[in-house]
PDB file of C-alpha atoms in Angstrom:
ATOM      1  CA  MET K  16     -68.380  16.297  -9.618  1.00 42.00           C
ATOM      2  CA  ALA K  17     -64.879  17.572 -10.559  1.00 44.00           C
ATOM      3  CA  GLN K  18     -62.355  15.172 -11.600  1.00 47.00           C
ATOM      4  CA  THR K  19     -58.776  15.548 -10.461  1.00 45.00           C
ATOM      5  CA  ASP K  20     -56.180  14.399 -13.119  1.00 48.00           C
ATOM      6  CA  THR K  21     -53.090  13.040 -11.481  1.00 47.00           C
ATOM      7  CA  LEU K  22     -49.865  13.022 -13.144  1.00 44.00           C
ATOM      8  CA  THR K  23     -48.161   9.646 -12.951  1.00 48.00           C
ATOM      9  CA  ILE K  24     -44.355   9.846 -13.138  1.00 43.00           C
ATOM     10  CA  PRO K  25     -43.059   6.506 -14.283  1.00 46.00           C
ATOM     11  CA  ALA K  26     -40.197   5.247 -12.188  1.00 46.00           C
ATOM     12  CA  ALA K  27     -36.999   5.595 -13.847  1.00 44.00           C
ATOM     13  CA  ALA K  28     -35.743   2.456 -15.169  1.00 46.00           C
ATOM     14  CA  GLN K  29     -32.790   1.319 -13.397  1.00 49.00           C
ATOM     15  CA  GLU K  30     -29.791   1.138 -15.559  1.00 52.00           C
ATOM     16  CA  ARG K  31     -28.183  -2.277 -15.427  1.00 53.00           C
ATOM     17  CA  PRO K  32     -24.593  -2.556 -16.185  1.00 58.00           C
ATOM     18  CA  ARG K  33     -23.766  -4.466 -19.447  1.00 67.00           C
ATOM     19  CA  LEU K  34     -21.580  -7.517 -19.323  1.00 65.00           C
ATOM     20  CA  THR K  35     -18.936  -5.579 -21.325  1.00 67.00           C
ATOM     21  CA  GLN K  36     -18.923  -2.951 -18.642  1.00 66.00           C
ATOM     22  CA  LEU K  37     -18.652  -5.536 -15.885  1.00 66.00           C
ATOM     23  CA  VAL K  38     -15.796  -7.170 -17.773  1.00 67.00           C
ATOM     24  CA  TRP K  39     -14.133  -3.746 -18.368  1.00 66.00           C
ATOM     25  CA  GLN K  40     -14.441  -2.820 -14.682  1.00 69.00           C
ATOM     26  CA  GLY K  41     -13.195  -6.031 -13.436  1.00 75.00           C
ATOM     27  CA  SER K  42     -10.334  -6.235 -15.962  1.00 77.00           C
ATOM     28  CA  THR K  43      -7.531  -5.866 -13.278  1.00 81.00           C
ATOM     29  CA  VAL K  44      -8.982  -9.050 -11.416  1.00 86.00           C
ATOM     30  CA  LEU K  45      -9.256 -10.902 -14.607  1.00 86.00           C
ATOM     31  CA  ALA K  46      -5.706 -10.034 -15.427  1.00 85.00           C
ATOM     32  CA  LEU K  47      -4.727 -11.420 -12.046  1.00 88.00           C
ATOM     33  CA  ILE K  48      -6.602 -14.702 -12.925  1.00 90.00           C
ATOM     34  CA  ALA K  49      -4.967 -14.815 -16.332  1.00 89.00           C
ATOM     35  CA  LEU K  50      -1.484 -14.406 -14.776  1.00 88.00           C
ATOM     36  CA  ILE K  51      -2.156 -17.381 -12.308  1.00 91.00           C
ATOM     37  CA  ILE K  52      -3.292 -19.554 -15.252  1.00 91.00           C
ATOM     38  CA  VAL K  53      -0.273 -18.543 -17.381  1.00 90.00           C
ATOM     39  CA  PHE K  54       2.337 -19.201 -14.615  1.00 90.00           C
ATOM     40  CA  THR K  55       0.637 -22.484 -13.569  1.00 91.00           C
ATOM     41  CA  ILE K  56       0.895 -23.901 -17.098  1.00 91.00           C
ATOM     42  CA  ALA K  57       4.349 -22.308 -17.731  1.00 88.00           C
ATOM     43  CA  GLY K  58       5.701 -23.418 -14.381  1.00 82.00           C
ATOM     44  CA  GLY K  59       4.726 -26.986 -14.844  1.00 80.00           C
ATOM     45  CA  GLY K  60       2.264 -26.992 -11.904  1.00 80.00           C
ATOM     46  CA  VAL K  61       4.713 -25.731  -9.525  1.00 87.00           C
ATOM     47  CA  PHE K  62       2.996 -22.268  -9.026  1.00 89.00           C
ATOM     48  CA  LEU K  63      -0.223 -23.428  -7.383  1.00 88.00           C
ATOM     49  CA  THR K  64       1.469 -25.769  -4.850  1.00 91.00           C
ATOM     50  CA  PRO K  65       0.731 -24.828  -1.200  1.00 91.00           C
ATOM     51  CA  GLY K  66       4.309 -24.284  -0.460  1.00 91.00           C
ATOM     52  CA  ASN K  67       4.795 -21.815  -3.298  1.00 92.00           C
ATOM     53  CA  LEU K  68       1.482 -19.909  -2.513  1.00 93.00           C
ATOM     54  CA  THR K  69       2.734 -19.698   1.108  1.00 92.00           C
ATOM     55  CA  ASN K  70       6.013 -18.367  -0.222  1.00 92.00           C
ATOM     56  CA  ILE K  71       4.198 -15.659  -2.342  1.00 93.00           C
ATOM     57  CA  LEU K  72       2.033 -14.531   0.645  1.00 94.00           C
ATOM     58  CA  ASN K  73       5.275 -14.261   2.745  1.00 92.00           C
ATOM     59  CA  GLN K  74       7.009 -12.381   0.099  1.00 91.00           C
ATOM     60  CA  VAL K  75       4.300  -9.781  -0.205  1.00 95.00           C
ATOM     61  CA  ALA K  76       3.434  -9.364   3.435  1.00 96.00           C
ATOM     62  CA  ILE K  77       5.791  -6.533   4.068  1.00 95.00           C
ATOM     63  CA  LEU K  78       4.883  -4.872   0.694  1.00 95.00           C
ATOM     64  CA  THR K  79       1.142  -5.151   1.736  1.00 96.00           C
ATOM     65  CA  ILE K  80       1.967  -3.102   4.915  1.00 96.00           C
ATOM     66  CA  ILE K  81       3.896  -0.416   2.965  1.00 96.00           C
ATOM     67  CA  ALA K  82       1.238  -0.332   0.270  1.00 96.00           C
ATOM     68  CA  ALA K  83      -1.511   0.255   3.039  1.00 96.00           C
ATOM     69  CA  ALA K  84       0.612   3.173   4.174  1.00 96.00           C
ATOM     70  CA  GLN K  85       0.813   4.473   0.493  1.00 95.00           C
ATOM     71  CA  THR K  86      -2.933   3.954   0.199  1.00 96.00           C
ATOM     72  CA  VAL K  87      -3.830   6.131   3.058  1.00 96.00           C
ATOM     73  CA  VAL K  88      -1.768   9.108   1.668  1.00 96.00           C
ATOM     74  CA  MET K  89      -3.230   8.429  -1.942  1.00 95.00           C
ATOM     75  CA  VAL K  90      -6.693   8.492  -0.738  1.00 95.00           C
ATOM     76  CA  VAL K  91      -6.249  12.177   0.279  1.00 95.00           C
ATOM     77  CA  GLY K  92      -4.737  12.931  -3.248  1.00 92.00           C
ATOM     78  CA  ASP K  93      -1.058  12.963  -2.258  1.00 93.00           C
ATOM     79  CA  PHE K  94       1.630  10.398  -2.425  1.00 88.00           C
ATOM     80  CA  ASP K  95       4.797   9.589  -0.307  1.00 94.00           C
ATOM     81  CA  LEU K  96       7.944   8.684  -1.861  1.00 95.00           C
ATOM     82  CA  SER K  97       9.635   8.228   1.448  1.00 95.00           C
ATOM     83  CA  VAL K  98       7.753   5.138   2.600  1.00 96.00           C
ATOM     84  CA  GLY K  99      10.556   2.776   1.512  1.00 95.00           C
ATOM     85  CA  THR K 100      13.397   4.577   3.054  1.00 96.00           C
ATOM     86  CA  ASN K 101      11.426   5.312   6.128  1.00 96.00           C
ATOM     87  CA  ALA K 102      10.869   1.501   6.607  1.00 97.00           C
ATOM     88  CA  THR K 103      14.577   1.058   5.939  1.00 96.00           C
ATOM     89  CA  LEU K 104      15.567   3.616   8.634  1.00 96.00           C
ATOM     90  CA  SER K 105      13.087   2.404  11.080  1.00 96.00           C
ATOM     91  CA  GLY K 106      14.212  -1.259  10.997  1.00 96.00           C
ATOM     92  CA  ALA K 107      17.803  -0.266  11.028  1.00 96.00           C
ATOM     93  CA  THR K 108      17.189   1.887  14.099  1.00 96.00           C
ATOM     94  CA  ALA K 109      15.678  -0.874  15.837  1.00 97.00           C
ATOM     95  CA  ALA K 110      18.509  -3.201  15.010  1.00 96.00           C
ATOM     96  CA  ALA K 111      21.203  -0.694  15.958  1.00 96.00           C
ATOM     97  CA  LEU K 112      19.443  -0.105  19.437  1.00 96.00           C
ATOM     98  CA  MET K 113      19.104  -3.726  20.143  1.00 96.00           C
ATOM     99  CA  ILE K 114      22.860  -4.422  19.121  1.00 95.00           C
ATOM    100  CA  ASN K 115      23.885  -1.724  21.499  1.00 94.00           C
ATOM    101  CA  GLY K 116      22.008  -3.246  24.438  1.00 93.00           C
ATOM    102  CA  VAL K 117      18.586  -1.521  24.419  1.00 95.00           C
ATOM    103  CA  SER K 118      15.695  -3.869  25.351  1.00 96.00           C
ATOM    104  CA  ILE K 119      13.480  -5.216  22.360  1.00 96.00           C
ATOM    105  CA  PRO K 120      10.312  -3.340  23.394  1.00 96.00           C
ATOM    106  CA  VAL K 121      12.095   0.052  23.744  1.00 97.00           C
ATOM    107  CA  ALA K 122      14.047  -0.547  20.540  1.00 97.00           C
ATOM    108  CA  ILE K 123      10.759  -1.268  18.613  1.00 97.00           C
ATOM    109  CA  LEU K 124       8.838   1.765  20.179  1.00 97.00           C
ATOM    110  CA  LEU K 125      11.743   4.110  19.309  1.00 97.00           C
ATOM    111  CA  ALA K 126      11.791   2.707  15.878  1.00 97.00           C
ATOM    112  CA  LEU K 127       8.126   3.173  15.367  1.00 97.00           C
ATOM    113  CA  GLY K 128       8.556   6.837  16.857  1.00 97.00           C
ATOM    114  CA  ALA K 129      11.214   7.614  14.454  1.00 97.00           C
ATOM    115  CA  GLY K 130       9.063   6.419  11.412  1.00 97.00           C
ATOM    116  CA  THR K 131       6.055   8.258  12.785  1.00 97.00           C
ATOM    117  CA  LEU K 132       8.133  11.431  13.287  1.00 97.00           C
ATOM    118  CA  ILE K 133       9.209  11.176   9.557  1.00 97.00           C
ATOM    119  CA  GLY K 134       5.597  11.018   8.573  1.00 97.00           C
ATOM    120  CA  MET K 135       4.767  14.076  10.721  1.00 97.00           C
ATOM    121  CA  VAL K 136       7.465  16.014   9.012  1.00 97.00           C
ATOM    122  CA  ASN K 137       6.029  15.142   5.633  1.00 97.00           C
ATOM    123  CA  GLY K 138       2.588  16.092   6.953  1.00 96.00           C
ATOM    124  CA  VAL K 139       3.831  19.582   8.111  1.00 97.00           C
ATOM    125  CA  LEU K 140       5.817  20.252   4.784  1.00 96.00           C
ATOM    126  CA  VAL K 141       2.739  19.234   2.751  1.00 96.00           C
ATOM    127  CA  ALA K 142      -0.226  20.241   4.684  1.00 95.00           C
ATOM    128  CA  TYR K 143       0.874  23.406   6.634  1.00 96.00           C
ATOM    129  CA  LEU K 144       3.798  24.678   4.517  1.00 95.00           C
ATOM    130  CA  ASN K 145       2.013  23.909   1.184  1.00 92.00           C
ATOM    131  CA  LEU K 146       4.929  22.225  -0.394  1.00 94.00           C
ATOM    132  CA  SER K 147       4.214  19.722  -3.261  1.00 94.00           C
ATOM    133  CA  ALA K 148       3.880  16.204  -1.974  1.00 94.00           C
ATOM    134  CA  PHE K 149       6.315  15.074  -4.607  1.00 93.00           C
ATOM    135  CA  VAL K 150       8.932  17.656  -3.717  1.00 95.00           C
ATOM    136  CA  ALA K 151       8.526  17.270   0.134  1.00 96.00           C
ATOM    137  CA  THR K 152       8.558  13.405   0.151  1.00 96.00           C
ATOM    138  CA  LEU K 153      11.356  13.350  -2.551  1.00 95.00           C
ATOM    139  CA  ALA K 154      13.570  15.515  -0.208  1.00 96.00           C
ATOM    140  CA  MET K 155      12.424  13.145   2.832  1.00 96.00           C
ATOM    141  CA  MET K 156      13.300  10.151   0.994  1.00 96.00           C
ATOM    142  CA  THR K 157      16.816  11.381   0.118  1.00 95.00           C
ATOM    143  CA  THR K 158      17.236  12.711   3.701  1.00 96.00           C
ATOM    144  CA  VAL K 159      15.971   9.408   5.368  1.00 96.00           C
ATOM    145  CA  GLY K 160      17.971   7.326   2.908  1.00 95.00           C
ATOM    146  CA  GLY K 161      21.081   9.280   4.060  1.00 95.00           C
ATOM    147  CA  LEU K 162      20.341   8.662   7.732  1.00 96.00           C
ATOM    148  CA  ALA K 163      19.887   4.974   7.099  1.00 95.00           C
ATOM    149  CA  LEU K 164      23.434   4.947   5.712  1.00 95.00           C
ATOM    150  CA  ILE K 165      24.619   6.681   8.852  1.00 95.00           C
ATOM    151  CA  VAL K 166      22.729   4.217  11.227  1.00 95.00           C
ATOM    152  CA  THR K 167      24.100   1.165   9.445  1.00 93.00           C
ATOM    153  CA  GLY K 168      27.469   2.495   8.537  1.00 92.00           C
ATOM    154  CA  GLY K 169      26.875   1.515   4.952  1.00 89.00           C
ATOM    155  CA  THR K 170      26.894  -2.255   6.061  1.00 92.00           C
ATOM    156  CA  THR K 171      24.368  -4.978   7.074  1.00 93.00           C
ATOM    157  CA  LEU K 172      23.627  -5.017  10.833  1.00 94.00           C
ATOM    158  CA  TYR K 173      23.603  -8.508  12.463  1.00 90.00           C
ATOM    159  CA  GLY K 174      23.389  -9.724  15.941  1.00 90.00           C
ATOM    160  CA  MET K 175      20.000  -8.681  17.138  1.00 93.00           C
ATOM    161  CA  PRO K 176      18.507 -10.754  20.137  1.00 93.00           C
ATOM    162  CA  GLU K 177      17.102 -14.179  19.187  1.00 92.00           C
ATOM    163  CA  ALA K 178      13.738 -13.294  20.619  1.00 94.00           C
ATOM    164  CA  PHE K 179      13.380 -10.312  18.144  1.00 95.00           C
ATOM    165  CA  GLY K 180      13.328 -12.989  15.342  1.00 93.00           C
ATOM    166  CA  TYR K 181      10.058 -14.547  16.541  1.00 93.00           C
ATOM    167  CA  ILE K 182       8.208 -11.367  15.572  1.00 94.00           C
ATOM    168  CA  GLY K 183       8.909 -11.959  11.815  1.00 93.00           C
ATOM    169  CA  GLN K 184       9.895 -15.533  11.647  1.00 94.00           C
ATOM    170  CA  MET K 185       7.477 -17.553  13.752  1.00 94.00           C
ATOM    171  CA  ARG K 186       4.531 -19.390  12.044  1.00 93.00           C
ATOM    172  CA  ILE K 187       1.051 -19.976  13.357  1.00 91.00           C
ATOM    173  CA  ASN K 188      -0.524 -23.068  11.953  1.00 89.00           C
ATOM    174  CA  GLY K 189       2.008 -22.920   9.137  1.00 89.00           C
ATOM    175  CA  ILE K 190       1.209 -19.379   8.282  1.00 93.00           C
ATOM    176  CA  PRO K 191       4.146 -16.899   8.404  1.00 95.00           C
ATOM    177  CA  SER K 192       3.568 -14.151  10.943  1.00 96.00           C
ATOM    178  CA  PRO K 193       4.316 -11.311   8.573  1.00 96.00           C
ATOM    179  CA  VAL K 194       1.287 -12.563   6.582  1.00 96.00           C
ATOM    180  CA  ILE K 195      -0.927 -12.497   9.632  1.00 96.00           C
ATOM    181  CA  TYR K 196       0.116  -8.962  10.526  1.00 96.00           C
ATOM    182  CA  ALA K 197      -0.573  -7.763   7.009  1.00 96.00           C
ATOM    183  CA  VAL K 198      -4.025  -9.300   6.938  1.00 96.00           C
ATOM    184  CA  VAL K 199      -4.916  -7.779  10.240  1.00 97.00           C
ATOM    185  CA  LEU K 200      -3.537  -4.463   9.280  1.00 96.00           C
ATOM    186  CA  ALA K 201      -5.363  -4.422   5.892  1.00 96.00           C
ATOM    187  CA  LEU K 202      -8.638  -5.204   7.753  1.00 96.00           C
ATOM    188  CA  ILE K 203      -8.151  -2.357  10.267  1.00 97.00           C
ATOM    189  CA  MET K 204      -7.182   0.129   7.546  1.00 96.00           C
ATOM    190  CA  TRP K 205     -10.127  -0.990   5.343  1.00 95.00           C
ATOM    191  CA  ALA K 206     -12.538  -0.428   8.317  1.00 97.00           C
ATOM    192  CA  VAL K 207     -11.024   2.882   9.171  1.00 96.00           C
ATOM    193  CA  LEU K 208     -11.326   4.117   5.441  1.00 95.00           C
ATOM    194  CA  ARG K 209     -14.905   2.832   5.177  1.00 93.00           C
ATOM    195  CA  PHE K 210     -16.579   3.206   8.448  1.00 95.00           C
ATOM    196  CA  THR K 211     -14.968   5.997  10.365  1.00 95.00           C
ATOM    197  CA  THR K 212     -15.267   9.749  10.198  1.00 95.00           C
ATOM    198  CA  ILE K 213     -11.581  10.174   9.749  1.00 95.00           C
ATOM    199  CA  GLY K 214     -11.829   7.735   6.700  1.00 95.00           C
ATOM    200  CA  ARG K 215     -14.611   9.742   5.131  1.00 94.00           C
ATOM    201  CA  ARG K 216     -12.792  12.891   5.660  1.00 95.00           C
ATOM    202  CA  TRP K 217      -9.805  11.519   3.824  1.00 95.00           C
ATOM    203  CA  TYR K 218     -11.865  10.558   0.971  1.00 94.00           C
ATOM    204  CA  ALA K 219     -13.668  13.936   0.868  1.00 94.00           C
ATOM    205  CA  ILE K 220     -10.192  15.738   0.745  1.00 94.00           C
ATOM    206  CA  GLY K 221      -9.068  13.226  -1.934  1.00 92.00           C
ATOM    207  CA  GLY K 222     -12.288  14.030  -4.013  1.00 90.00           C
ATOM    208  CA  ASN K 223     -12.205  17.829  -3.594  1.00 91.00           C
ATOM    209  CA  ALA K 224     -10.224  19.503  -0.883  1.00 91.00           C
ATOM    210  CA  GLU K 225     -11.860  22.911  -1.350  1.00 91.00           C
ATOM    211  CA  VAL K 226     -15.468  21.284  -1.158  1.00 92.00           C
ATOM    212  CA  ALA K 227     -14.138  19.430   1.957  1.00 92.00           C
ATOM    213  CA  ARG K 228     -13.054  22.657   3.443  1.00 91.00           C
ATOM    214  CA  LEU K 229     -16.264  24.393   2.872  1.00 92.00           C
ATOM    215  CA  SER K 230     -18.076  21.441   4.355  1.00 90.00           C
ATOM    216  CA  GLY K 231     -16.179  21.973   7.684  1.00 90.00           C
ATOM    217  CA  VAL K 232     -13.480  19.507   7.377  1.00 91.00           C
ATOM    218  CA  SER K 233     -10.054  20.642   8.675  1.00 93.00           C
ATOM    219  CA  VAL K 234      -8.112  19.888   5.506  1.00 94.00           C
ATOM    220  CA  ARG K 235      -4.557  20.587   6.914  1.00 95.00           C
ATOM    221  CA  SER K 236      -4.924  18.570  10.152  1.00 96.00           C
ATOM    222  CA  THR K 237      -6.493  15.698   8.229  1.00 95.00           C
ATOM    223  CA  ARG K 238      -3.884  15.559   5.591  1.00 95.00           C
ATOM    224  CA  PHE K 239      -1.281  15.771   8.335  1.00 97.00           C
ATOM    225  CA  LEU K 240      -2.876  12.700  10.066  1.00 97.00           C
ATOM    226  CA  ALA K 241      -2.718  10.785   6.814  1.00 97.00           C
ATOM    227  CA  PHE K 242       0.987  11.214   6.478  1.00 97.00           C
ATOM    228  CA  THR K 243       1.604  10.500   9.991  1.00 97.00           C
ATOM    229  CA  VAL K 244      -0.302   7.214   9.864  1.00 97.00           C
ATOM    230  CA  ALA K 245       1.683   6.417   6.631  1.00 97.00           C
ATOM    231  CA  GLY K 246       4.916   7.100   8.618  1.00 97.00           C
ATOM    232  CA  PHE K 247       3.909   4.755  11.342  1.00 97.00           C
ATOM    233  CA  LEU K 248       2.891   1.953   8.976  1.00 97.00           C
ATOM    234  CA  SER K 249       6.084   2.276   7.116  1.00 97.00           C
ATOM    235  CA  ALA K 250       7.937   1.972  10.336  1.00 97.00           C
ATOM    236  CA  LEU K 251       6.043  -1.037  11.332  1.00 97.00           C
ATOM    237  CA  GLY K 252       6.801  -2.751   8.015  1.00 96.00           C
ATOM    238  CA  GLY K 253      10.461  -1.933   8.380  1.00 96.00           C
ATOM    239  CA  VAL K 254      10.570  -3.628  11.819  1.00 97.00           C
ATOM    240  CA  VAL K 255       8.810  -6.674  10.755  1.00 96.00           C
ATOM    241  CA  LEU K 256      11.026  -6.900   7.721  1.00 96.00           C
ATOM    242  CA  VAL K 257      14.311  -6.655   9.804  1.00 96.00           C
ATOM    243  CA  SER K 258      12.896  -9.316  12.169  1.00 96.00           C
ATOM    244  CA  ARG K 259      12.104 -11.640   9.254  1.00 95.00           C
ATOM    245  CA  LEU K 260      15.522 -11.220   7.619  1.00 94.00           C
ATOM    246  CA  ALA K 261      17.443 -11.109  10.955  1.00 94.00           C
ATOM    247  CA  SER K 262      19.550  -8.401   9.455  1.00 93.00           C
ATOM    248  CA  ALA K 263      19.177  -4.683   8.633  1.00 94.00           C
ATOM    249  CA  GLY K 264      20.749  -3.342   5.483  1.00 92.00           C
ATOM    250  CA  SER K 265      21.210   0.363   4.499  1.00 90.00           C
ATOM    251  CA  ALA K 266      18.501  -0.065   1.610  1.00 91.00           C
ATOM    252  CA  SER K 267      16.666  -3.278   2.494  1.00 90.00           C
ATOM    253  CA  ALA K 268      13.190  -1.715   1.912  1.00 92.00           C
ATOM    254  CA  ASN K 269      13.857   1.069  -0.325  1.00 91.00           C
ATOM    255  CA  ASP K 270      12.501  -0.743  -3.439  1.00 88.00           C
ATOM    256  CA  LEU K 271       9.226  -1.352  -1.861  1.00 92.00           C
ATOM    257  CA  MET K 272       8.307   2.224  -2.431  1.00 92.00           C
ATOM    258  CA  MET K 273       7.809   1.795  -6.122  1.00 88.00           C
ATOM    259  CA  PHE K 274       6.128  -1.519  -5.738  1.00 89.00           C
ATOM    260  CA  ALA K 275       3.695  -0.019  -3.177  1.00 93.00           C
ATOM    261  CA  VAL K 276       2.775   2.915  -5.739  1.00 89.00           C
ATOM    262  CA  ALA K 277       2.269   0.321  -8.367  1.00 87.00           C
ATOM    263  CA  ALA K 278      -0.099  -1.701  -6.111  1.00 91.00           C
ATOM    264  CA  VAL K 279      -2.208   1.211  -5.295  1.00 92.00           C
ATOM    265  CA  PHE K 280      -2.422   2.346  -8.903  1.00 87.00           C
ATOM    266  CA  LEU K 281      -3.527  -1.125  -9.807  1.00 86.00           C
ATOM    267  CA  GLY K 282      -6.035  -1.055  -7.159  1.00 87.00           C
ATOM    268  CA  MET K 283      -7.449   2.203  -8.260  1.00 85.00           C
ATOM    269  CA  THR K 284      -8.323   0.617 -11.574  1.00 77.00           C
ATOM    270  CA  LEU K 285     -11.063  -1.346  -9.936  1.00 78.00           C
ATOM    271  CA  LEU K 286     -13.128   1.620  -9.060  1.00 75.00           C
ATOM    272  CA  LYS K 287     -14.723   3.862 -11.768  1.00 68.00           C
ATOM    273  CA  SER K 288     -14.047   6.746  -9.475  1.00 70.00           C
ATOM    274  CA  GLY K 289     -10.319   5.932  -9.585  1.00 75.00           C
ATOM    275  CA  GLN K 290     -10.009   6.381  -5.758  1.00 85.00           C
ATOM    276  CA  ALA K 291      -7.347   4.413  -3.728  1.00 89.00           C
ATOM    277  CA  ASN K 292      -8.870   1.608  -1.713  1.00 91.00           C
ATOM    278  CA  ILE K 293      -7.519  -1.142   0.432  1.00 94.00           C
ATOM    279  CA  GLY K 294      -9.348  -3.846  -1.441  1.00 92.00           C
ATOM    280  CA  GLY K 295      -7.876  -2.657  -4.780  1.00 91.00           C
ATOM    281  CA  THR K 296      -4.349  -2.251  -3.277  1.00 94.00           C
ATOM    282  CA  LEU K 297      -4.428  -6.040  -1.983  1.00 94.00           C
ATOM    283  CA  VAL K 298      -5.227  -7.013  -5.694  1.00 92.00           C
ATOM    284  CA  GLY K 299      -2.342  -4.898  -6.832  1.00 91.00           C
ATOM    285  CA  VAL K 300       0.035  -6.416  -4.435  1.00 94.00           C
ATOM    286  CA  ALA K 301      -1.268  -9.966  -5.490  1.00 94.00           C
ATOM    287  CA  ILE K 302      -0.543  -9.079  -9.126  1.00 90.00           C
ATOM    288  CA  ILE K 303       3.076  -7.963  -8.170  1.00 89.00           C
ATOM    289  CA  GLY K 304       3.659 -10.986  -6.023  1.00 92.00           C
ATOM    290  CA  VAL K 305       2.303 -13.365  -8.806  1.00 91.00           C
ATOM    291  CA  VAL K 306       4.357 -11.675 -11.489  1.00 88.00           C
ATOM    292  CA  ASN K 307       7.681 -11.830  -9.311  1.00 88.00           C
ATOM    293  CA  ASN K 308       7.205 -15.387  -8.247  1.00 90.00           C
ATOM    294  CA  GLY K 309       5.919 -16.592 -11.550  1.00 90.00           C
ATOM    295  CA  LEU K 310       8.869 -14.860 -13.467  1.00 88.00           C
ATOM    296  CA  ASN K 311      11.265 -16.482 -10.917  1.00 88.00           C
ATOM    297  CA  ILE K 312       9.792 -19.996 -11.513  1.00 88.00           C
ATOM    298  CA  ILE K 313      10.191 -19.769 -15.353  1.00 86.00           C
ATOM    299  CA  GLY K 314      13.664 -18.363 -14.972  1.00 85.00           C
ATOM    300  CA  VAL K 315      13.330 -14.693 -16.047  1.00 82.00           C
ATOM    301  CA  ASN K 316      16.057 -12.589 -14.494  1.00 79.00           C
ATOM    302  CA  THR K 317      15.465  -9.710 -11.976  1.00 79.00           C
ATOM    303  CA  TYR K 318      16.334  -7.031 -14.450  1.00 81.00           C
ATOM    304  CA  ILE K 319      13.585  -7.903 -16.861  1.00 82.00           C
ATOM    305  CA  GLN K 320      11.323  -8.198 -13.792  1.00 76.00           C
ATOM    306  CA  GLN K 321      12.084  -4.549 -12.956  1.00 78.00           C
ATOM    307  CA  VAL K 322      11.282  -3.615 -16.496  1.00 84.00           C
ATOM    308  CA  LEU K 323       7.906  -5.388 -16.299  1.00 79.00           C
ATOM    309  CA  ILE K 324       7.014  -3.871 -12.986  1.00 73.00           C
ATOM    310  CA  GLY K 325       7.676  -0.403 -14.540  1.00 79.00           C
ATOM    311  CA  ALA K 326       5.380  -1.270 -17.550  1.00 82.00           C
ATOM    312  CA  ILE K 327       2.752  -2.607 -15.226  1.00 75.00           C
ATOM    313  CA  ILE K 328       2.822   0.962 -13.337  1.00 72.00           C
ATOM    314  CA  VAL K 329       2.502   2.737 -16.675  1.00 80.00           C
ATOM    315  CA  GLY K 330      -0.361   0.528 -17.689  1.00 76.00           C
ATOM    316  CA  ALA K 331      -2.085   0.823 -14.365  1.00 71.00           C
ATOM    317  CA  VAL K 332      -1.895   4.566 -14.551  1.00 72.00           C
ATOM    318  CA  LEU K 333      -3.181   4.715 -18.094  1.00 76.00           C
ATOM    319  CA  LEU K 334      -6.145   2.167 -17.292  1.00 72.00           C
ATOM    320  CA  SER K 335      -7.167   4.130 -14.219  1.00 67.00           C
ATOM    321  CA  GLY K 336      -7.284   7.295 -16.269  1.00 68.00           C
ATOM    322  CA  VAL K 337      -9.238   5.751 -19.057  1.00 70.00           C
ATOM    323  CA  LYS K 338     -11.833   4.223 -16.434  1.00 65.00           C
ATOM    324  CA  THR K 339     -12.226   7.486 -14.726  1.00 61.00           C
ATOM    325  CA  GLN K 340     -13.119   9.252 -17.998  1.00 64.00           C
ATOM    326  CA  ARG K 341     -15.737   6.669 -19.052  1.00 61.00           C
TER     327      ARG K 341
END
């Protein structure tokens, strides 16, 4: 009777990540924990009080919304330098309309429409006219910044209806409303990026646009949609900011662009692939909020804070690049 030899192929041993790899991959989160410990000790116990933690969350709520907008664009491999000025103009538009007698809902809708339109223009310039995202959004940042000066007259607008203030100033069980908006928005964007077809298409384009195109993805319309969503979210952040401050300045949200970029880059260091992601962005926002608040508690002036934020951006970009290469 003939014997049949069978070839047994041993199952490939599953490679387990080493402890050093886990520490290396989670270094951004460890840095956040280390910052909290340092500022708790240096601040004499003030840092971790419930009141200060609520203050931090309230301070970073608007940044979270703007950073979510930036995350969407960076997922497709681009970035948007106009998210800050977009938020400024949208908030100022809502304020100016309400001061001139337009009802609150209509003013908010028009402001959101203005911000979305800015995002659509960015999308057309980048996706359909093939302009560099840096050049297109830099030009838009300058243009929109100028429009914000025109809308506000270079001053700060006051006198919005009292009811408008509830949007950004009310608290629910002691939690500031902007924090609730930011959490809900982050959850929605996380679900969109992770579970929906458009989210997968955004990541596919960010990974390799040509491969995505050959796979049947409409690269242009999908990139256009990413910039449009970013424009809408930026406008939403601007409206909430103006409501919280009860005023609209000509540059009230401009600085948030750089902080948003820093937060997304910090979040990208959490993944070996170096992709933008909402969870990582939230960690980046938390680091920026902790640094700003902690430095204020120990008495470091804002100029040095700007220098440190710049250093954090450089460090995050370098770390993301190193992790991607490993």
